[in-house]
Short mmCIF file of C-alpha atoms and ligand atoms in Angstrom, two decimals:
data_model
loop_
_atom_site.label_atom_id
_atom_site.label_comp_id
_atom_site.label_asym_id
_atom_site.label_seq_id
_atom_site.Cartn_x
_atom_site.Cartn_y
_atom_site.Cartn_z
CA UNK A 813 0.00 0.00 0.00
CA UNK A 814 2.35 2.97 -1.44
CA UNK A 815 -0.54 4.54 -3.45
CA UNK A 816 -0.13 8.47 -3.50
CA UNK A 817 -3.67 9.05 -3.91
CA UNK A 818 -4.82 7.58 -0.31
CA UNK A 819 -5.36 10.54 2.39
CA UNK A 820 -3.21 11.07 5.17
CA UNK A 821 -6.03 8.92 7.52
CA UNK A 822 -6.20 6.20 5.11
CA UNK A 823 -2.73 5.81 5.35
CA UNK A 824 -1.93 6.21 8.84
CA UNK A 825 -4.33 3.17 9.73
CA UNK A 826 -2.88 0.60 6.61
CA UNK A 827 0.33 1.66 5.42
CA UNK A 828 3.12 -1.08 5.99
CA UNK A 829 0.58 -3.17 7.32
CA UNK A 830 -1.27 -5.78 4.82
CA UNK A 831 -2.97 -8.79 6.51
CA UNK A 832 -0.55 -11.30 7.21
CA UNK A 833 0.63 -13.59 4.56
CA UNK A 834 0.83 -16.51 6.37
CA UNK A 835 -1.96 -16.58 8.65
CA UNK A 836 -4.58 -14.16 7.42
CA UNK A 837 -4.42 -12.18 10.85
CA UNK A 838 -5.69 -8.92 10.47
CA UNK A 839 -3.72 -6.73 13.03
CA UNK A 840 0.07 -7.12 12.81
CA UNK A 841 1.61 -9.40 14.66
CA UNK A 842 4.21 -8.86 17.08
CA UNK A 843 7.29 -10.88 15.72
CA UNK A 844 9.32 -11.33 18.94
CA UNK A 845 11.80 -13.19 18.03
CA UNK A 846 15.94 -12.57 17.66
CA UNK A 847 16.87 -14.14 14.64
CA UNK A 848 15.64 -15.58 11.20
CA UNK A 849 16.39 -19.42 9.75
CA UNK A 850 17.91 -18.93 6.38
CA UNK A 851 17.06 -20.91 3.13
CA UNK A 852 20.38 -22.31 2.64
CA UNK A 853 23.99 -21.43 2.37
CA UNK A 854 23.61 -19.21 -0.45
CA UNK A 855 20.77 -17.32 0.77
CA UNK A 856 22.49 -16.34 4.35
CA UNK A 857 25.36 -15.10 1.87
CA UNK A 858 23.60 -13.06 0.36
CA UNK A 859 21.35 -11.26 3.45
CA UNK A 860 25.06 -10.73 4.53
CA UNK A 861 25.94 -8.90 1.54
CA UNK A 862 22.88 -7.20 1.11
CA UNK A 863 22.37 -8.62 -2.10
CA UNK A 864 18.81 -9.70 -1.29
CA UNK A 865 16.46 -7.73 1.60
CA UNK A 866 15.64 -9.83 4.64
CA UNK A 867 15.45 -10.83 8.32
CA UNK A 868 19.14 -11.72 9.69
CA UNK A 869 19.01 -10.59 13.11
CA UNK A 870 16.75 -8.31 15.26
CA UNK A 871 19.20 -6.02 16.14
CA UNK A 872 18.98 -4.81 12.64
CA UNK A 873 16.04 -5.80 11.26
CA UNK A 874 12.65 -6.70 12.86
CA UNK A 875 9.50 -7.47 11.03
CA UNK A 876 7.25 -5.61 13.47
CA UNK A 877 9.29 -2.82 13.35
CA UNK A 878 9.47 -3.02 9.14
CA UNK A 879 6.28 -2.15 9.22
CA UNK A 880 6.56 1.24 11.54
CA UNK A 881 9.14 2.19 9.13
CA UNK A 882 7.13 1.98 6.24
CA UNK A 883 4.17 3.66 7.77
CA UNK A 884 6.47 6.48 9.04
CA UNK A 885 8.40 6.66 5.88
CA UNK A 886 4.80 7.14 4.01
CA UNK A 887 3.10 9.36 6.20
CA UNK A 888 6.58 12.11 6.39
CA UNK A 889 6.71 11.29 2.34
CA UNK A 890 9.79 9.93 2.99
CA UNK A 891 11.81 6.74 1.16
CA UNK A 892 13.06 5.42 3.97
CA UNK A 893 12.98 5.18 7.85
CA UNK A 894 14.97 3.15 10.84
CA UNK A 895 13.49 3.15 14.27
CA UNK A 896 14.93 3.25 17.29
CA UNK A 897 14.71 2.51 21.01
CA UNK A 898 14.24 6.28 21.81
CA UNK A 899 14.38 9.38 20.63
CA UNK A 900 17.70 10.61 21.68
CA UNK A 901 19.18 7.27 20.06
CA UNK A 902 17.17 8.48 16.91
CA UNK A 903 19.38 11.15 16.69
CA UNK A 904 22.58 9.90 17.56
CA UNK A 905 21.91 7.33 14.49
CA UNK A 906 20.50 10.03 12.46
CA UNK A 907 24.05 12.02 12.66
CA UNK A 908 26.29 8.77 12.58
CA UNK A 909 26.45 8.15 8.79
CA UNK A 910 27.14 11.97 8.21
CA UNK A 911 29.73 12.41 11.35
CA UNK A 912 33.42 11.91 12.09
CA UNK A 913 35.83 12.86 14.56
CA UNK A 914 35.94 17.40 13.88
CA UNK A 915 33.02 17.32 12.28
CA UNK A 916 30.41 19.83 12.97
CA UNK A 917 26.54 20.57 13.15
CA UNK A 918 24.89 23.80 13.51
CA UNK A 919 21.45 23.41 15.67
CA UNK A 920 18.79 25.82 16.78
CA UNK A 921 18.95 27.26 20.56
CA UNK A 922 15.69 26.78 20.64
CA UNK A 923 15.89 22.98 20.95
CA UNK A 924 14.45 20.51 23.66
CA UNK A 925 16.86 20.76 26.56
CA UNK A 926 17.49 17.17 26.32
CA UNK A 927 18.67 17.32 22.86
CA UNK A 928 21.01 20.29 23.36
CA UNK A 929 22.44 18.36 26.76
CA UNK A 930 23.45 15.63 23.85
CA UNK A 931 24.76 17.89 21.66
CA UNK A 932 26.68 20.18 24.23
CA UNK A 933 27.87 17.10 26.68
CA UNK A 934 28.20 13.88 25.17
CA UNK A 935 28.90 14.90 20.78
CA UNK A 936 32.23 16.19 22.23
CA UNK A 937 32.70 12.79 23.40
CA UNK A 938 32.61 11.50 19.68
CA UNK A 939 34.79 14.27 18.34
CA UNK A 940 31.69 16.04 16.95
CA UNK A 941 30.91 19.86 17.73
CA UNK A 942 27.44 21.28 17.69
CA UNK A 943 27.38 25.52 16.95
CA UNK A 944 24.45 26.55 18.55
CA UNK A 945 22.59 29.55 16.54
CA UNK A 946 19.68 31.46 17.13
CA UNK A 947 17.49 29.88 14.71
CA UNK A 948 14.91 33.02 14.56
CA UNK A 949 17.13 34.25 12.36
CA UNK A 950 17.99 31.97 9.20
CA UNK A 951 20.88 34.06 8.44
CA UNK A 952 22.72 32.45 11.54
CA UNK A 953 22.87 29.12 10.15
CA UNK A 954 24.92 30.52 7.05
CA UNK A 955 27.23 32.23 9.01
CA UNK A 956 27.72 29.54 11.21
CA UNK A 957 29.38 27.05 8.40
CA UNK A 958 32.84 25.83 8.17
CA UNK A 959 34.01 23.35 5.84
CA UNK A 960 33.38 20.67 8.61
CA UNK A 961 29.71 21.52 9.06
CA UNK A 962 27.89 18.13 8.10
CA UNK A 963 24.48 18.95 8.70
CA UNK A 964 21.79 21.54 10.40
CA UNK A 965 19.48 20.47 12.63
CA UNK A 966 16.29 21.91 14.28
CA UNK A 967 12.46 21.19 15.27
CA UNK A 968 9.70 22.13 12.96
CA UNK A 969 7.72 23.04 16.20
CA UNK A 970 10.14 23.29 19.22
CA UNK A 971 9.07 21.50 22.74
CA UNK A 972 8.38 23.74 25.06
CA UNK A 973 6.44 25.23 21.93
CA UNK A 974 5.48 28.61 21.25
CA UNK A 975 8.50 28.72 18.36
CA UNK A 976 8.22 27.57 15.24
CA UNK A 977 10.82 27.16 12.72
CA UNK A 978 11.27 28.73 9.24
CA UNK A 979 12.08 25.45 7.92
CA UNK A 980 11.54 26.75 4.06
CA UNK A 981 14.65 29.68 4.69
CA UNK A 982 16.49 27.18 6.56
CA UNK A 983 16.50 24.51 3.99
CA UNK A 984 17.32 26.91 1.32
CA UNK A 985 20.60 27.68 3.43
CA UNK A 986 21.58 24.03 4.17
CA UNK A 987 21.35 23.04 0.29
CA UNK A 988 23.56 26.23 -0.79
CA UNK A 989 25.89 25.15 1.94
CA UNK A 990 25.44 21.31 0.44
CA UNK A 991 24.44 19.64 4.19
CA UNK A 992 20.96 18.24 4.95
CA UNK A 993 18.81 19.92 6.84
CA UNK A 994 17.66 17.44 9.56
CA UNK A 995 14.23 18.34 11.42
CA UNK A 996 12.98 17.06 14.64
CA UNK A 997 9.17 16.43 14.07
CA UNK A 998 8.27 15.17 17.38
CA UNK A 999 5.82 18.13 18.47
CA UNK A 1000 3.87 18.72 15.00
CA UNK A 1001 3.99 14.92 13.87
CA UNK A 1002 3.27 14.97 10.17
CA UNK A 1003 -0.16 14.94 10.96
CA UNK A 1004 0.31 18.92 10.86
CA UNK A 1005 3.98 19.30 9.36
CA UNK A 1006 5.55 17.44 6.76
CA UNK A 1007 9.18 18.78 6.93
CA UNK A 1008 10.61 17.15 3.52
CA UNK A 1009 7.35 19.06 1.66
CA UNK A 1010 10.01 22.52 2.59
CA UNK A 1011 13.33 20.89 1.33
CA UNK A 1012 14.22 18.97 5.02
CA UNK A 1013 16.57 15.86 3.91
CA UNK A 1014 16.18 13.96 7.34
CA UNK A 1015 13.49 14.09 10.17
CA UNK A 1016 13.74 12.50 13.26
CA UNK A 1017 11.07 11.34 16.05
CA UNK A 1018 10.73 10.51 19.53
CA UNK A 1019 7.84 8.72 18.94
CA UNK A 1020 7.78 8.44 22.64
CA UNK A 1021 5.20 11.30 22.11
CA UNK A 1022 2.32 11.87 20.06
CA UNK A 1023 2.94 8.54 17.36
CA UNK A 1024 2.31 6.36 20.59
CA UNK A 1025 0.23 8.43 22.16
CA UNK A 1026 -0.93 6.88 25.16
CA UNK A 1027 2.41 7.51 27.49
CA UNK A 1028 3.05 3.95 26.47
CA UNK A 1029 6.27 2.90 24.63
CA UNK A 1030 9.53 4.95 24.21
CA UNK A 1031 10.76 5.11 20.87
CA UNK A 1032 12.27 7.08 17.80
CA UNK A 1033 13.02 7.36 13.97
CA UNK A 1034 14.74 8.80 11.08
CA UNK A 1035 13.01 8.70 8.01
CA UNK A 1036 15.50 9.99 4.60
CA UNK A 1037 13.58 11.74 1.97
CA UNK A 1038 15.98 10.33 -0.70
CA UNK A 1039 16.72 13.14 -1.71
CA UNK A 1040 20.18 14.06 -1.14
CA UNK A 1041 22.82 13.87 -3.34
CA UNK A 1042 25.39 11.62 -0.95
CA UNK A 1043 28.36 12.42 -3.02
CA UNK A 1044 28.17 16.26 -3.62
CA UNK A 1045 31.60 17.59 -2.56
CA UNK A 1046 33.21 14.41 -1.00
CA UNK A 1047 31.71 15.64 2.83
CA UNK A 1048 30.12 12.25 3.31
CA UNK A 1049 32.80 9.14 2.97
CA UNK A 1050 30.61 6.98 5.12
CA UNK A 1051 27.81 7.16 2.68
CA UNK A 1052 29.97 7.49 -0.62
CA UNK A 1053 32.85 6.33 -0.54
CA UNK A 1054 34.31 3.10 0.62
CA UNK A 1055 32.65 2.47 4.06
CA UNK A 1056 35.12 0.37 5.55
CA UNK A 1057 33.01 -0.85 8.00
CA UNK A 1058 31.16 -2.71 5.94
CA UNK A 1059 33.86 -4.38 3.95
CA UNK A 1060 34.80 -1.16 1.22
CA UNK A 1061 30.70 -1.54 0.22
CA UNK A 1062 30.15 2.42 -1.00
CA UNK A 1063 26.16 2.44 -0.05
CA UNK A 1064 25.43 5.80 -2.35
CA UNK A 1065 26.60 3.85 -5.87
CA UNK A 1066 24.78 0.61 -4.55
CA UNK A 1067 21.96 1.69 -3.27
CA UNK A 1068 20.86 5.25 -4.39
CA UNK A 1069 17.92 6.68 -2.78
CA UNK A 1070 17.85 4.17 0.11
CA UNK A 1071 22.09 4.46 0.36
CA UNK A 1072 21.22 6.61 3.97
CA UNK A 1073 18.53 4.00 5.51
CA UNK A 1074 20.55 1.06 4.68
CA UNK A 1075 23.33 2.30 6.27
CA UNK A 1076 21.79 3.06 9.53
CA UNK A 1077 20.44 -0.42 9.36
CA UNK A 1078 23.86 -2.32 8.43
CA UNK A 1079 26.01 -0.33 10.06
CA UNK A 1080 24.66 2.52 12.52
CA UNK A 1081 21.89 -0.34 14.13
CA UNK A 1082 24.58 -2.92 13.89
CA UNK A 1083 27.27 -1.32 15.69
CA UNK A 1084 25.97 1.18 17.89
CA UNK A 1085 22.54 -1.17 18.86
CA UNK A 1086 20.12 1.11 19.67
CA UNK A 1087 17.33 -1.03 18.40
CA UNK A 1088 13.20 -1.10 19.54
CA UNK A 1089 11.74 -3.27 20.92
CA UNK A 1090 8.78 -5.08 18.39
CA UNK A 1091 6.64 -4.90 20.83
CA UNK A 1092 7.06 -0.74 20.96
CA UNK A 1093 6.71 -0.81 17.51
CA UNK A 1094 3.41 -2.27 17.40
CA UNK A 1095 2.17 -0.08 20.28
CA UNK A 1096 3.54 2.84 17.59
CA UNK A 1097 1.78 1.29 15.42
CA UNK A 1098 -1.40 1.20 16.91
CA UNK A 1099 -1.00 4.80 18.14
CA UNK A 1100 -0.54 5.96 14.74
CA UNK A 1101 -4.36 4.43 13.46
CA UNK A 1102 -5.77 7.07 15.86
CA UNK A 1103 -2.70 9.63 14.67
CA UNK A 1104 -5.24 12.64 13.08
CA UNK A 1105 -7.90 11.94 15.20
CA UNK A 1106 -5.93 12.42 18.21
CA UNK A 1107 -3.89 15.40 16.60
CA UNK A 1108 -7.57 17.12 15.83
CA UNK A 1109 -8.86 17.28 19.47
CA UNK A 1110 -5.06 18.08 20.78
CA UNK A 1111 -5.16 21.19 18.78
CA UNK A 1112 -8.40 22.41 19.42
CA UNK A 1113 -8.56 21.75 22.89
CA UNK A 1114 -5.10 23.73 23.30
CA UNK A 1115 -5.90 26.76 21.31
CA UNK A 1116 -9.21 26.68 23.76
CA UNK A 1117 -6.90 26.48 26.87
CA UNK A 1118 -4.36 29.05 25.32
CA UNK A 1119 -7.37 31.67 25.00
CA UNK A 1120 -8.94 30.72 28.67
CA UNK A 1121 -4.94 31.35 29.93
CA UNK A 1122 -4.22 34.66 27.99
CA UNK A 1123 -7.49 36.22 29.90
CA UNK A 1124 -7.40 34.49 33.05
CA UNK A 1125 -6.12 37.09 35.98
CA UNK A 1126 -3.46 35.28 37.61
CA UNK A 1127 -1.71 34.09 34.09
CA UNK A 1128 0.84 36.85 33.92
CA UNK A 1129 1.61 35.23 29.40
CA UNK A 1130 1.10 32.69 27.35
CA UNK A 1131 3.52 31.15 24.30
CA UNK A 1132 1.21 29.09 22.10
CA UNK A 1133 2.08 29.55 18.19
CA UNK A 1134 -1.52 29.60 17.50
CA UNK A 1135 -2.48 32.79 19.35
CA UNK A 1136 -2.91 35.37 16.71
CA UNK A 1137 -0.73 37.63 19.63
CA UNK A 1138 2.27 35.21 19.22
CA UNK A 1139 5.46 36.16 17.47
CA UNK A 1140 5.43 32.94 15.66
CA UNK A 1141 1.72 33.39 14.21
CA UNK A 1142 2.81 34.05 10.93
CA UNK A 1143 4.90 30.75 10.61
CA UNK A 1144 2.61 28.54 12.17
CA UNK A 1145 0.00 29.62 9.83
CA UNK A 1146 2.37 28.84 6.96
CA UNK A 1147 3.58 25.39 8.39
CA UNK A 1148 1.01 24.37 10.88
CA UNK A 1149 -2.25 25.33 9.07
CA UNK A 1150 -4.42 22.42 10.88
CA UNK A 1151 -2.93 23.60 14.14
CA UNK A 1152 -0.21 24.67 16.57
CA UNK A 1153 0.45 21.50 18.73
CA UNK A 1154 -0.99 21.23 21.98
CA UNK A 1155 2.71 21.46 23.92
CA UNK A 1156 3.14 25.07 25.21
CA UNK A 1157 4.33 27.46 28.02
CA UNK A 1158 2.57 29.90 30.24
CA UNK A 1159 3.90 32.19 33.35
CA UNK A 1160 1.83 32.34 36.49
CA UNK A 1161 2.13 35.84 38.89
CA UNK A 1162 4.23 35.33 41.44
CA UNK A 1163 6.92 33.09 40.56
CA UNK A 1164 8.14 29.98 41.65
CA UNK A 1165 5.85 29.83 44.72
CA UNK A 1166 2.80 30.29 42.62
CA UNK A 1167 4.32 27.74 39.61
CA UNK A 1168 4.89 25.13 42.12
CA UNK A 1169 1.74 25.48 44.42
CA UNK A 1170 -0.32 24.76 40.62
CA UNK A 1171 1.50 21.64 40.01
CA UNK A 1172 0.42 20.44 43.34
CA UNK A 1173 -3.25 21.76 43.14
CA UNK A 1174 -3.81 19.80 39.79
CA UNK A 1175 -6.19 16.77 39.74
CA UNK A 1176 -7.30 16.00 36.30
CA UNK A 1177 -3.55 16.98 35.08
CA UNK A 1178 -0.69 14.15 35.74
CA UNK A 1179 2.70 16.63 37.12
CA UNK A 1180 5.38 14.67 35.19
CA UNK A 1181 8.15 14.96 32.47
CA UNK A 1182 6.01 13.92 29.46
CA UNK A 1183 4.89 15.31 26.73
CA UNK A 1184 2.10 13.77 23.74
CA UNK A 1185 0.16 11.58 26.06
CA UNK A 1186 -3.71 11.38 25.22
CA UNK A 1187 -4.16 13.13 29.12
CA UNK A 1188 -2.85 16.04 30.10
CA UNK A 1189 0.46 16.12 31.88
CA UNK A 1190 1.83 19.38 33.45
CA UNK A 1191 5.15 20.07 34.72
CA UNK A 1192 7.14 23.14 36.29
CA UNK A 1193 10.52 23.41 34.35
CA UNK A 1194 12.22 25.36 37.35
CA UNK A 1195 11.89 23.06 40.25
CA UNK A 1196 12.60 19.82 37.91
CA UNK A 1197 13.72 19.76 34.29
CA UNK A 1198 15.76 22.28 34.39
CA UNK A 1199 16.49 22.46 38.42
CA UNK A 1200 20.42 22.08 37.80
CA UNK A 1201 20.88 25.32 35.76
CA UNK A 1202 21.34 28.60 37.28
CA UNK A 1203 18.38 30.81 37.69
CA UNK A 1204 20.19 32.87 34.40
CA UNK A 1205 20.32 29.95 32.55
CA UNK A 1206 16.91 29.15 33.43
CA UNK A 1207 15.39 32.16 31.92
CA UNK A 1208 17.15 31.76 28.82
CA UNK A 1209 16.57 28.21 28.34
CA UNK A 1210 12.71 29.74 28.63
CA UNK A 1211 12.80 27.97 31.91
CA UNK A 1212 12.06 30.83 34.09
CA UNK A 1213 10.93 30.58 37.99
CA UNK A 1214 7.05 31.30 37.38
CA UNK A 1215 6.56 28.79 33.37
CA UNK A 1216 4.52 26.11 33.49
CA UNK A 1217 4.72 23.74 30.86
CA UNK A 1218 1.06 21.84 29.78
CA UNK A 1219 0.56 18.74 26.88
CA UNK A 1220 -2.89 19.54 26.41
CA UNK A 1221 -4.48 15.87 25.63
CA UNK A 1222 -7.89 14.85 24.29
CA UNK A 1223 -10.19 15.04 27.54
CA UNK A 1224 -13.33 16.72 27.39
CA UNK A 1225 -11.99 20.54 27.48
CA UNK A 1226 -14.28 22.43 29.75
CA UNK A 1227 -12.98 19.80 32.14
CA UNK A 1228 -9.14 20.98 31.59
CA UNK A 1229 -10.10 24.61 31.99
CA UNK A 1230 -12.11 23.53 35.23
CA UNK A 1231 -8.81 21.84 36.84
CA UNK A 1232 -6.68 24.48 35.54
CA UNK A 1233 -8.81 27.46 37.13
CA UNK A 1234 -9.26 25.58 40.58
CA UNK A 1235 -5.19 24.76 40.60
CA UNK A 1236 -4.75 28.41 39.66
CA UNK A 1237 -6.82 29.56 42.49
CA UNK A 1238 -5.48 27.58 45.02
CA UNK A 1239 -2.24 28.77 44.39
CA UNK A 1240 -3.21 32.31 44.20
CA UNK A 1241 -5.72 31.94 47.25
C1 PLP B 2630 11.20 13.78 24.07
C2 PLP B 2630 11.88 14.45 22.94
C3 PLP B 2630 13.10 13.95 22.45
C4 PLP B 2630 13.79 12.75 23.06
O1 PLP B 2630 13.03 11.61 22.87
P1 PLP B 2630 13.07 10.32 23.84
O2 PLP B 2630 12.12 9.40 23.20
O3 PLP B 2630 12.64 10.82 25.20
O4 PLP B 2630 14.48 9.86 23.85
C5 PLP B 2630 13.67 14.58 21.36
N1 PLP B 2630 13.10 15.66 20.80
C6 PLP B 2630 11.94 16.18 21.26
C7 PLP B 2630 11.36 17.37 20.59
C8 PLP B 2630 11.29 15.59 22.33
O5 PLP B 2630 10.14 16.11 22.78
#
């Protein structure tokens, strides 16, 4: 089921999911199992040599988890996808076919802290360097190349929310500098953003978040739009060139459009492991059949709570992209036309007394370090998150003493609003 002309539902309920062959069953099954018999002699040679596509070992390749990489490939318009035990191993395999020891990335500020704790901390670790740029301005990421730069990377809608990315300007910038641009879609899911649609050459997921959707299953995934030329300027020798760690095979000449996915299959699953688990995958799975419904109510029931915050007396601001007040209006109207995500920030009067006091008052809400859960999960950044920084550092990691972050989910809405206002007037009582 690759058909074009299917709607984004349609798709997110069948793709990479036919009945099964063998057995007629209807839902996918859950293949949880290590490793695959082979045919013969000849036919184990040639899974080894990738001269024929099949099951070797589950490290690499999983069934179950085939078919989340088909569905996510098709629903970003993608040609090809890996998945991965987590986000933040998403991304670590995402950068691995592009990366070396000196080489660089340039990433948005504006990132999810845990993602810029990865890049600052542990890429040094590898050799690699992330320049951090304000990403408000596109310009930055231009000035910000050397020749090591490798790739840019930022999120189409960033978590805490409230920014949005010009990921058209951005992309323009990343092919005259000839890197990919590689976009985290985790907050807008491509139920309401389909990165590669504005020239994005990678995206990665936690699909931890809204693809699951039920606070179930950790998870992540690259998908490559196939479109990159590999071999422009000699910046990728991993990809093509001789890869010698997989015996002098140059994946770009033997593989073309899928050069990028088989590699992080053969040689960025094999050797760094990060693989998930089937039976995450076919959670994933059945979190995506409810994808746009779920996506629908999220929206609408945030840009109702946004509203009810941005009048409410004790709400000193709100940072939702789809207030027509917000600085990033105009781009979320642009790249988020069916809505703004339902992840966003809000500061209470009176600070960090006031911010914690809500937390506690909340009884509908869940206080916890999620985000993309069908119910509604608060958290205050300050007194957990992003306790270790200094109160400077908070504020400019939009951490501040008195935001509140809120993952609107799909409960009825008057009834957020309700536990909202009473946790608000607690804390203000
Ligand atoms: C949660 C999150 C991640 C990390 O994903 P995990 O599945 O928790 O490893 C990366 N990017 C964004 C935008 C996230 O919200």
């Amino acid at each position: 089921m690759s058909d074009k002309t299917f709607g984004f539902e349609t798709l997110s309920v069948h793709a990479g999911a036919a009945p099964d062959p063998a057995t007629g069953a209807r839902a996918l099954p859950i293949y949880q199992t290590t490793a695959y018999v082979f045919e013969d002699a000849d036919h184990a040679a040639a899974l080894f040599n990738l001269q024929t596509v099949g099951f070797i070992y589950s490290r690499l390749t999983n069934p179950t988890n085939a078919a989340l990489e088909a569905r996510l490939a098709t629903l970003e318009g993608g040609r090809g996808c890996t998945v991965a035990s987590s986000g933040h191993a998403a991304q670590v395999l995402a950068l691995f076919p592009l990366m070396q020891p000196g080489a660089e990335i340039v990433a948005s500020s504006r990132l999810y802290g845990g993602s810029l704790q990865q890049m600052k901390n542990t890429y040094p670790k590898f050799g690699w360097k992330a320049e951090i740029v304000d990403a408000d301005v596109p310009e930055n990421f231009k000035r910000a190349v050397t020749e090591n730069t490798k790739a840019f990377f930022i999120e189409s809608l960033a978590n805490p929310g409230g920014v949005v990315s010009d990921i058209e300007a951005i992309a323009r910038i990343a092919e005259a500098s000839g890197v990919p641009l590689l976009v985290d879609n985790t907050l807008a899911t491509p139920y309401l953003c389909k990165p590669i649609d504005y020239g994005a050459t990678l995206i990665v997921h936690s699909t931890t978040k809204f693809l699951s959707g039920t606070g179930t299953s950790m998870g992540g995934a690259v998908v490559d739009s196939g479109k990159f030329d590999w071999s422009r300027g000699g910046k990728f020798p991993s990809l093509a060139g001789p890869e010698p760690a997989y015996h002098g095979l140059n994946f770009y000449e033997t593989f073309g459009d899928m050069a990028y996915t088989f590699h992080s299959h053969a040689v960025g699953l094999r050797d760094l492991g990060p693989s998930q688990a089937p039976f995450n995958a076919w959670l994933t799975m059945l979190g995506i059949e409810t994808l746009g419904l779920r996506m629908e109510r999220h929206c609408a029931n945030a840009a109702k709570v946004a509203l009810h915050l941005e009048k409410h007396p004790a709400v000193a601001w709100v940072n939702y992209a789809g207030l027509p007040s917000n600085k990033y209006n105009k781009l979320a109207q642009k790249y988020l036309p069916k809505g703004a995500g339902s992840v966003f920030t809000f500061g209470v009067k009176g600070g960090y007394d006031v911010g914690v006091k809500v937390v506690d008052g909340v009884e509908l809400f869940s206080h916890l370090a999620n985000i993309g859960d069908a119910k509604s999960l608060i958290i205050h950044p300050a007194s957990t998150t992003h306790r270790q920084l200094s109160d400077e550092q908070r504020v400019a990691a939009g951490a501040g003493p008195d935001v509140l972050r809120l993952s609107i989910g799909i409960e009825t809405v008057e009834d957020i609003i309700a536990d909202l206002d009473q946790a608000l007037a607690k804390a203000t009582a």
